XYZ file of C-alpha atoms in Angstrom:
506
model
C 123.940 -45.203 -30.454
C 123.558 -42.576 -33.143
C 120.072 -42.820 -35.441
C 121.037 -41.057 -37.884
C 118.952 -42.081 -41.186
C 117.442 -45.071 -38.085
C 113.791 -44.059 -37.241
C 112.033 -46.874 -39.334
C 111.740 -48.701 -42.276
C 113.472 -48.275 -45.105
C 112.109 -48.845 -48.120
C 108.411 -50.340 -48.437
C 107.529 -53.467 -49.801
C 109.396 -57.607 -49.843
C 112.926 -55.005 -49.577
C 112.542 -52.945 -46.633
C 115.032 -52.810 -44.141
C 114.737 -53.360 -40.384
C 117.434 -50.725 -39.176
C 120.194 -51.604 -37.004
C 118.945 -49.676 -33.463
C 115.340 -50.840 -34.596
C 116.782 -54.270 -34.339
C 119.076 -53.161 -30.524
C 115.881 -51.599 -29.440
C 114.296 -55.206 -29.741
C 116.197 -57.087 -27.463
C 115.299 -55.037 -24.739
C 111.855 -55.979 -23.925
C 111.082 -57.637 -21.439
C 109.623 -60.255 -23.036
C 111.155 -61.217 -25.479
C 114.676 -60.331 -24.553
C 117.435 -62.925 -23.366
C 120.314 -63.058 -20.667
C 123.382 -61.312 -21.697
C 126.071 -64.504 -19.597
C 128.706 -65.660 -22.499
C 132.280 -64.007 -22.133
C 134.759 -64.066 -25.118
C 135.827 -67.404 -23.663
C 132.671 -69.116 -23.572
C 131.907 -68.274 -28.032
C 136.015 -69.353 -28.472
C 134.197 -72.668 -26.605
C 131.332 -72.897 -28.366
C 133.116 -72.633 -32.199
C 135.774 -75.413 -31.175
C 132.491 -77.104 -29.872
C 130.918 -77.126 -33.190
C 133.480 -77.627 -35.162
C 134.994 -79.988 -34.047
C 132.792 -83.416 -34.936
C 131.101 -85.226 -38.001
C 133.994 -83.323 -40.263
C 137.742 -84.523 -38.151
C 135.876 -88.038 -36.904
C 135.038 -88.847 -39.869
C 135.570 -86.755 -43.760
C 138.862 -87.092 -43.011
C 139.130 -90.109 -44.289
C 136.203 -90.062 -46.492
C 137.063 -87.461 -48.894
C 141.111 -88.931 -48.883
C 139.662 -92.303 -50.151
C 137.708 -90.996 -53.152
C 138.201 -87.504 -54.125
C 141.662 -86.135 -53.081
C 144.563 -88.437 -51.269
C 147.137 -86.983 -48.264
C 145.939 -83.527 -50.226
C 143.336 -83.809 -48.317
C 145.447 -81.065 -45.665
C 145.397 -78.721 -48.784
C 140.916 -79.866 -49.060
C 141.365 -78.767 -45.394
C 143.334 -75.500 -45.938
C 140.650 -74.552 -48.801
C 138.190 -74.518 -46.912
C 139.782 -73.032 -44.127
C 140.656 -69.847 -46.402
C 136.314 -69.493 -47.427
C 135.624 -69.995 -43.694
C 138.050 -66.876 -43.094
C 137.265 -64.281 -45.677
C 133.285 -65.025 -44.217
C 134.232 -65.438 -40.960
C 136.119 -61.731 -40.979
C 131.982 -60.239 -42.690
C 130.916 -61.459 -39.886
C 132.342 -60.755 -37.176
C 131.959 -57.122 -38.310
C 128.280 -57.906 -38.615
C 128.067 -59.406 -35.449
C 130.303 -56.562 -33.266
C 128.217 -54.477 -35.609
C 124.512 -55.444 -35.027
C 124.643 -57.793 -31.990
C 121.266 -58.993 -32.180
C 120.175 -62.866 -32.162
C 119.811 -64.516 -35.899
C 122.681 -64.152 -36.991
C 123.036 -64.285 -41.036
C 119.079 -63.696 -40.963
C 119.120 -60.333 -38.706
C 122.248 -59.195 -41.268
C 120.832 -59.492 -43.814
C 117.152 -57.572 -42.477
C 119.537 -54.357 -41.924
C 121.038 -54.189 -45.573
C 119.628 -56.500 -47.561
C 116.040 -56.272 -46.878
C 113.448 -57.864 -46.010
C 112.544 -60.909 -48.453
C 116.421 -61.888 -48.719
C 116.625 -61.570 -44.849
C 113.309 -64.610 -44.504
C 115.090 -66.768 -47.672
C 118.569 -66.726 -46.105
C 116.588 -67.074 -42.002
C 114.632 -70.092 -44.065
C 117.421 -71.705 -45.486
C 119.525 -71.700 -41.441
C 116.946 -73.107 -39.976
C 116.780 -75.749 -42.374
C 120.024 -76.557 -42.731
C 120.813 -75.970 -38.422
C 118.148 -78.771 -38.972
C 119.808 -81.330 -40.759
C 123.082 -80.718 -39.432
C 121.726 -81.341 -35.849
C 119.756 -84.583 -36.819
C 122.587 -86.183 -39.528
C 125.140 -86.028 -35.779
C 122.596 -87.182 -33.789
C 122.445 -89.535 -35.963
C 125.889 -90.612 -36.246
C 126.859 -90.288 -32.206
C 124.255 -92.610 -32.260
C 126.185 -94.780 -34.318
C 129.389 -94.360 -32.269
C 127.427 -95.805 -29.039
C 126.453 -98.418 -30.151
C 129.693 -99.105 -31.242
C 131.530 -98.671 -27.402
C 127.686 -100.724 -26.652
C 129.210 -103.765 -28.709
C 132.544 -103.428 -27.287
C 131.155 -103.955 -24.109
C 128.778 -106.551 -24.542
C 125.796 -104.923 -24.941
C 123.726 -103.929 -27.426
C 119.778 -102.556 -28.208
C 117.012 -104.778 -30.416
C 117.445 -104.334 -33.932
C 113.583 -102.323 -34.042
C 115.547 -99.005 -31.456
C 118.968 -99.369 -33.500
C 117.609 -96.862 -36.525
C 117.186 -98.149 -40.761
C 120.382 -100.017 -41.090
C 121.097 -101.936 -44.558
C 117.212 -101.968 -46.159
C 115.296 -102.103 -43.216
C 113.294 -99.662 -41.094
C 114.128 -99.143 -37.151
C 113.545 -96.531 -34.594
C 116.717 -94.991 -33.223
C 116.572 -94.229 -30.355
C 119.500 -92.939 -28.821
C 119.319 -90.123 -31.264
C 115.828 -89.297 -30.100
C 116.415 -89.273 -26.852
C 119.727 -87.338 -27.578
C 118.023 -84.347 -29.175
C 115.084 -84.393 -26.064
C 118.226 -84.253 -23.699
C 119.662 -81.196 -25.082
C 116.812 -79.688 -25.770
C 115.920 -79.845 -21.908
C 119.793 -78.352 -21.141
C 119.013 -75.337 -23.856
C 115.789 -74.657 -22.055
C 117.044 -74.703 -18.693
C 120.236 -71.764 -19.709
C 122.518 -70.289 -22.137
C 125.229 -70.499 -19.777
C 124.330 -74.306 -18.406
C 124.722 -75.118 -22.144
C 128.408 -73.125 -22.280
C 129.778 -75.315 -19.327
C 128.383 -78.012 -20.264
C 130.036 -77.713 -23.233
C 133.192 -76.767 -22.390
C 134.274 -79.943 -20.393
C 132.286 -81.894 -23.145
C 135.202 -80.021 -25.918
C 138.348 -79.793 -23.339
C 137.201 -84.074 -23.588
C 137.077 -84.007 -27.981
C 140.164 -81.683 -27.945
C 142.143 -83.565 -25.567
C 141.023 -86.978 -28.422
C 142.622 -85.281 -31.092
C 145.276 -84.094 -29.451
C 146.721 -87.569 -28.667
C 145.155 -88.722 -32.225
C 148.284 -86.082 -33.712
C 150.944 -86.437 -30.860
C 150.365 -90.466 -30.980
C 150.129 -90.797 -35.270
C 153.212 -89.140 -35.729
C 155.163 -92.152 -34.362
C 153.380 -94.477 -37.194
C 153.679 -92.023 -39.690
C 154.968 -94.124 -43.242
C 156.552 -91.094 -46.058
C 155.328 -93.646 -48.705
C 151.766 -93.699 -47.598
C 152.029 -89.289 -48.700
C 153.342 -90.929 -52.289
C 151.721 -89.670 -54.564
C 150.705 -86.364 -52.170
C 147.909 -85.418 -55.106
C 146.698 -88.234 -56.964
C 146.165 -88.099 -60.694
C 143.268 -87.735 -61.893
C 141.301 -90.481 -62.859
C 137.263 -90.378 -64.399
C 134.469 -90.242 -61.439
C 132.733 -93.482 -61.336
C 129.522 -94.214 -62.826
C 130.072 -90.842 -64.670
C 128.449 -87.778 -64.840
C 124.510 -86.545 -64.452
C 123.023 -85.395 -61.108
C 126.007 -86.709 -59.076
C 128.836 -84.753 -60.245
C 129.577 -81.651 -59.574
C 128.064 -78.998 -61.504
C 130.941 -76.266 -62.212
C 131.898 -80.203 -64.166
C 128.799 -80.473 -66.421
C 128.505 -76.625 -66.509
C 131.798 -76.825 -67.935
C 130.786 -79.643 -69.937
C 133.957 -81.182 -69.277
C 134.376 -85.550 -67.728
C 133.563 -85.618 -64.022
C 136.573 -86.695 -62.096
C 138.206 -87.187 -58.348
C 141.858 -86.745 -57.592
C 144.279 -84.197 -58.579
C 143.981 -80.547 -58.877
C 139.940 -80.519 -59.130
C 139.460 -83.376 -56.670
C 141.339 -80.545 -53.379
C 138.593 -78.759 -54.833
C 135.850 -80.715 -54.753
C 137.174 -82.459 -51.060
C 137.059 -78.549 -50.086
C 132.976 -78.588 -51.056
C 132.759 -81.303 -49.468
C 134.590 -81.067 -45.571
C 133.877 -77.699 -45.850
C 130.948 -79.419 -43.692
C 133.782 -79.542 -40.639
C 133.527 -75.763 -40.316
C 130.677 -75.961 -40.177
C 129.398 -74.366 -36.522
C 131.867 -71.009 -36.134
C 128.955 -68.737 -37.666
C 126.923 -69.705 -35.275
C 128.465 -67.966 -32.553
C 126.908 -65.359 -34.250
C 124.088 -66.486 -33.071
C 124.750 -65.847 -29.456
C 125.599 -62.056 -30.479
C 122.696 -61.467 -28.315
C 123.583 -63.588 -24.998
C 127.206 -62.268 -24.550
C 128.361 -59.680 -22.340
C 130.807 -57.873 -24.663
C 129.593 -58.701 -28.185
C 131.228 -55.798 -29.902
C 134.974 -56.826 -28.275
C 134.125 -60.898 -27.631
C 131.926 -62.056 -30.369
C 135.384 -60.932 -33.150
C 137.472 -62.703 -31.033
C 135.419 -65.541 -30.514
C 134.475 -66.074 -34.434
C 137.873 -65.961 -35.466
C 139.779 -67.858 -32.431
C 137.530 -71.010 -33.327
C 137.822 -71.248 -36.742
C 141.680 -70.650 -36.463
C 142.586 -73.598 -33.323
C 139.969 -75.772 -36.011
C 141.643 -75.081 -39.030
C 145.462 -76.155 -36.975
C 143.981 -79.172 -35.897
C 141.845 -80.380 -38.652
C 145.507 -80.013 -41.185
C 147.217 -82.003 -38.349
C 144.897 -84.970 -37.940
C 143.874 -85.498 -42.357
C 148.049 -85.551 -42.182
C 148.799 -87.795 -39.165
C 145.503 -89.976 -40.300
C 147.219 -90.166 -44.388
C 150.654 -90.435 -43.408
C 149.462 -93.653 -40.694
C 147.518 -95.700 -43.615
C 147.609 -95.771 -47.372
C 144.574 -93.481 -48.575
C 143.380 -96.321 -51.118
C 142.844 -98.288 -47.608
C 141.255 -95.699 -45.471
C 138.365 -96.883 -43.793
C 135.109 -94.823 -45.039
C 133.414 -95.505 -41.408
C 135.816 -94.077 -39.390
C 138.807 -93.640 -40.139
C 140.539 -92.002 -37.095
C 140.134 -94.999 -34.715
C 140.583 -97.775 -37.966
C 143.635 -95.943 -39.664
C 145.351 -97.392 -34.895
C 143.906 -100.868 -35.217
C 145.502 -100.650 -38.388
C 149.415 -100.620 -36.876
C 147.872 -103.015 -34.001
C 147.064 -100.081 -31.123
C 142.787 -100.854 -30.268
C 143.258 -99.146 -27.336
C 143.995 -95.942 -28.867
C 140.801 -96.788 -31.646
C 138.518 -96.971 -28.121
C 139.419 -94.246 -27.189
C 139.389 -92.328 -30.430
C 135.811 -94.183 -30.988
C 134.722 -92.414 -27.209
C 135.873 -89.167 -27.588
C 133.868 -88.537 -31.402
C 131.215 -90.079 -29.509
C 131.279 -87.455 -26.354
C 132.469 -84.489 -28.948
C 129.036 -85.074 -31.551
C 127.016 -84.555 -28.319
C 128.270 -80.875 -27.913
C 127.460 -80.524 -31.844
C 124.751 -81.194 -31.757
C 123.739 -79.117 -28.739
C 124.811 -76.324 -30.267
C 123.696 -76.773 -34.281
C 120.256 -76.503 -31.540
C 121.349 -73.773 -30.307
C 122.055 -71.988 -33.560
C 118.200 -72.751 -35.010
C 115.866 -71.825 -32.314
C 117.977 -67.960 -32.089
C 117.725 -67.690 -35.779
C 113.861 -69.319 -35.339
C 113.215 -67.015 -32.210
C 114.742 -63.814 -33.627
C 112.094 -64.438 -36.957
C 109.452 -64.039 -34.702
C 110.002 -61.651 -33.084
C 110.093 -60.228 -36.277
C 106.580 -61.279 -36.982
C 107.464 -63.451 -39.637
C 107.094 -66.411 -37.786
C 104.556 -66.145 -35.484
C 105.047 -63.656 -32.429
C 104.091 -66.697 -29.820
C 107.539 -68.860 -30.444
C 109.336 -65.623 -29.458
C 108.191 -65.317 -25.413
C 110.899 -66.044 -23.564
C 110.841 -68.003 -20.070
C 109.671 -65.970 -17.356
C 112.922 -67.576 -14.971
C 115.514 -68.759 -17.471
C 115.042 -65.855 -20.150
C 114.934 -68.523 -23.167
C 113.212 -68.826 -26.127
C 112.214 -72.444 -24.179
C 109.007 -72.863 -26.595
C 110.939 -72.536 -30.115
C 113.552 -74.323 -28.498
C 110.982 -77.410 -27.607
C 109.220 -77.352 -30.848
C 112.486 -77.975 -32.918
C 113.947 -79.693 -30.075
C 110.908 -82.019 -30.820
C 111.006 -81.909 -34.504
C 114.726 -83.065 -34.643
C 114.100 -85.104 -32.720
C 111.468 -87.457 -34.870
C 113.412 -86.848 -38.091
C 116.328 -88.367 -36.126
C 114.902 -90.883 -34.495
C 112.458 -91.356 -38.089
C 115.059 -91.392 -40.534
C 118.052 -92.528 -42.030
C 120.311 -89.818 -43.929
C 122.841 -89.839 -46.365
C 124.430 -86.976 -48.380
C 123.002 -84.343 -46.367
C 126.091 -82.894 -45.194
C 126.206 -81.205 -48.752
C 122.796 -80.442 -48.933
C 124.056 -78.494 -45.663
C 126.624 -76.981 -47.027
C 125.127 -74.868 -49.560
C 123.066 -73.647 -47.101
C 125.752 -71.806 -45.260
C 127.748 -70.953 -48.335
C 124.759 -69.395 -49.224
C 124.150 -67.542 -46.087
C 128.339 -66.236 -46.757
C 127.720 -64.841 -50.146
C 124.737 -62.379 -48.523
C 126.768 -61.529 -45.340
C 129.348 -60.864 -47.007
C 127.668 -58.474 -49.368
C 125.480 -57.552 -46.944
C 128.625 -55.535 -45.156
C 129.543 -54.017 -49.086
C 125.742 -52.609 -49.024
C 125.807 -51.851 -44.901
C 129.410 -49.711 -45.474
C 127.561 -47.319 -48.127
C 124.196 -46.974 -46.043
C 125.322 -46.653 -42.913
C 128.697 -44.986 -42.756
C 127.445 -43.879 -39.705
C 126.685 -46.642 -37.564
C 130.177 -47.480 -34.582
C 132.196 -51.196 -36.365
C 134.553 -52.039 -32.955
C 135.079 -54.727 -36.064
C 135.876 -53.681 -39.239
C 136.737 -55.960 -41.741
C 140.071 -55.074 -43.548
C 140.119 -54.112 -47.420
C 136.858 -53.567 -47.883
C 135.943 -54.180 -50.676
C 137.710 -56.819 -51.411
C 137.750 -58.819 -49.031
C 133.451 -59.615 -48.774
C 133.810 -59.413 -52.985
C 136.483 -62.602 -52.029
C 134.552 -63.954 -49.611
C 131.864 -63.681 -52.061
C 133.654 -65.493 -55.130
C 135.056 -68.311 -52.673
C 132.097 -68.846 -51.249
C 130.437 -68.890 -54.732
C 133.588 -71.789 -56.242
C 132.550 -74.244 -53.096
C 129.140 -74.026 -54.230
C 129.828 -74.733 -57.932
C 131.631 -77.796 -56.610
C 128.764 -79.671 -55.039
C 126.489 -82.035 -56.529
C 124.046 -80.798 -59.726
C 120.923 -83.012 -57.180
C 121.806 -80.672 -54.172
C 121.638 -77.142 -56.395
C 118.014 -79.093 -57.044
C 116.984 -79.654 -53.701
C 117.977 -76.547 -52.076
C 116.249 -74.575 -55.425
C 113.047 -76.732 -54.656
C 113.422 -75.855 -50.203
C 113.834 -72.305 -51.617
C 110.716 -72.224 -53.275
C 108.516 -72.865 -50.477
C 109.766 -70.643 -49.068
C 109.328 -67.794 -51.648
C 105.516 -69.580 -50.558
C 105.621 -69.502 -47.062
C 106.578 -65.851 -47.096
C 104.091 -64.362 -49.222
C 101.166 -66.673 -47.958
C 102.367 -65.113 -44.445
C 105.247 -63.593 -43.184
C 105.364 -60.978 -45.540
C 101.292 -59.894 -44.025
C 102.566 -60.303 -40.157
C 105.958 -58.131 -40.497
C 106.516 -56.131 -37.723
C 107.716 -54.327 -40.492
C 104.674 -54.191 -42.587
C 102.613 -53.133 -39.096
C 104.656 -50.269 -38.456
C 104.749 -49.132 -42.070
C 101.302 -49.343 -42.732
C 100.846 -46.973 -39.896
C 98.330 -43.567 -40.081
C 101.549 -41.700 -38.851
C 103.469 -43.115 -42.349
C 100.384 -42.918 -44.291
C 100.641 -39.887 -46.793
């Protein structure tokens, strides 16, 4: 690989960049090196495993009933297009910089240290919250299945429900078990995930095939329900674009499709996590782009098909918001299929938790290896070659959050963080093309800068369709991140130490 412009950190201060060659050399340090064991199939399975989860089993009914009606299928297409634009940018970066950390690592190589820190800080929170949310959802499905079998847990161990505080034992144990699996090895994780993905994709296909026989065309009318004023008016709960433009918040109609797309975007979160495993891939230049684009394509087709089936089986005004797929089959008199769907959801959410936790630990690992977080967390296990310290730390924290917290309406917070990462990665592709045209790129984003610019605009548009209160919470977390960076990260950065060496002083 060429080392042109790659002898050391570029620039000084908070916008110094870490050159690609140094990032790759860091992966060769035995104490901080991850084992390469993943193939394109493993990565595609990871992608499908994390994407198909809460979105397809829950959000489909929520947005159909409250925001978009049968046009939920169009909302999934809009969200899928936004993700596809971002995926093309991720694929170029992941094949050029095959290093753990995803958007964090890409930002460090193109935008500088502070933007990279903010993205890493953002991703750790979003993936932690996402994992905790899914673990709580998984617990609910399992308790439902236990109830069907005549089994139950005490209320004190069933989580916080209806204002009653409790400890969610099942969610807590799930995260701890998955943490142990990730410590043992990413290849074992991929094998377990492959089995889980096989089960839930089979269930999703059964939903599509069997449900198609119960579609009533009358349920699609109107396909795009007329716009209506949002109950309760505006305020911080209204999409920020509606507040900025000064018009009355509304659901349904054309604007409802975009609002729904901003919510169901949560259902697509995961393909970018494939990029966090680039360092553990045998042939990342070839296989990471295949894994990213392949998993996104498969899931988009499945999502659109499921949304069309469920809104065709039951009128959108009658859909359940808790278990829409299962309840749609109950509504047409087929409880067996409803039970099978509940089983598939419980199994499927297991892999979602595992891969969200995987992505989170890899971002944390990369930040620690760069010195922006304590370096002790970047040491790998002598036998398993996994970042066991960061995995155990984060696993225990997420388990506690999932066990003690009833988390509601956090999908939007996870969404805004991911969309923010998309914006940064797309800008990074443009910048790195200009600053490092010499770098070998086995996958190149087409039509640069037009595709990255389109990705930025599409991501910003979905961000503007999220509630104002989500922006407020996101802003607070970012401020905390700035404080932590200037108090710790900036002074402990390995780039700071290298730039301060005698050879580099004037």
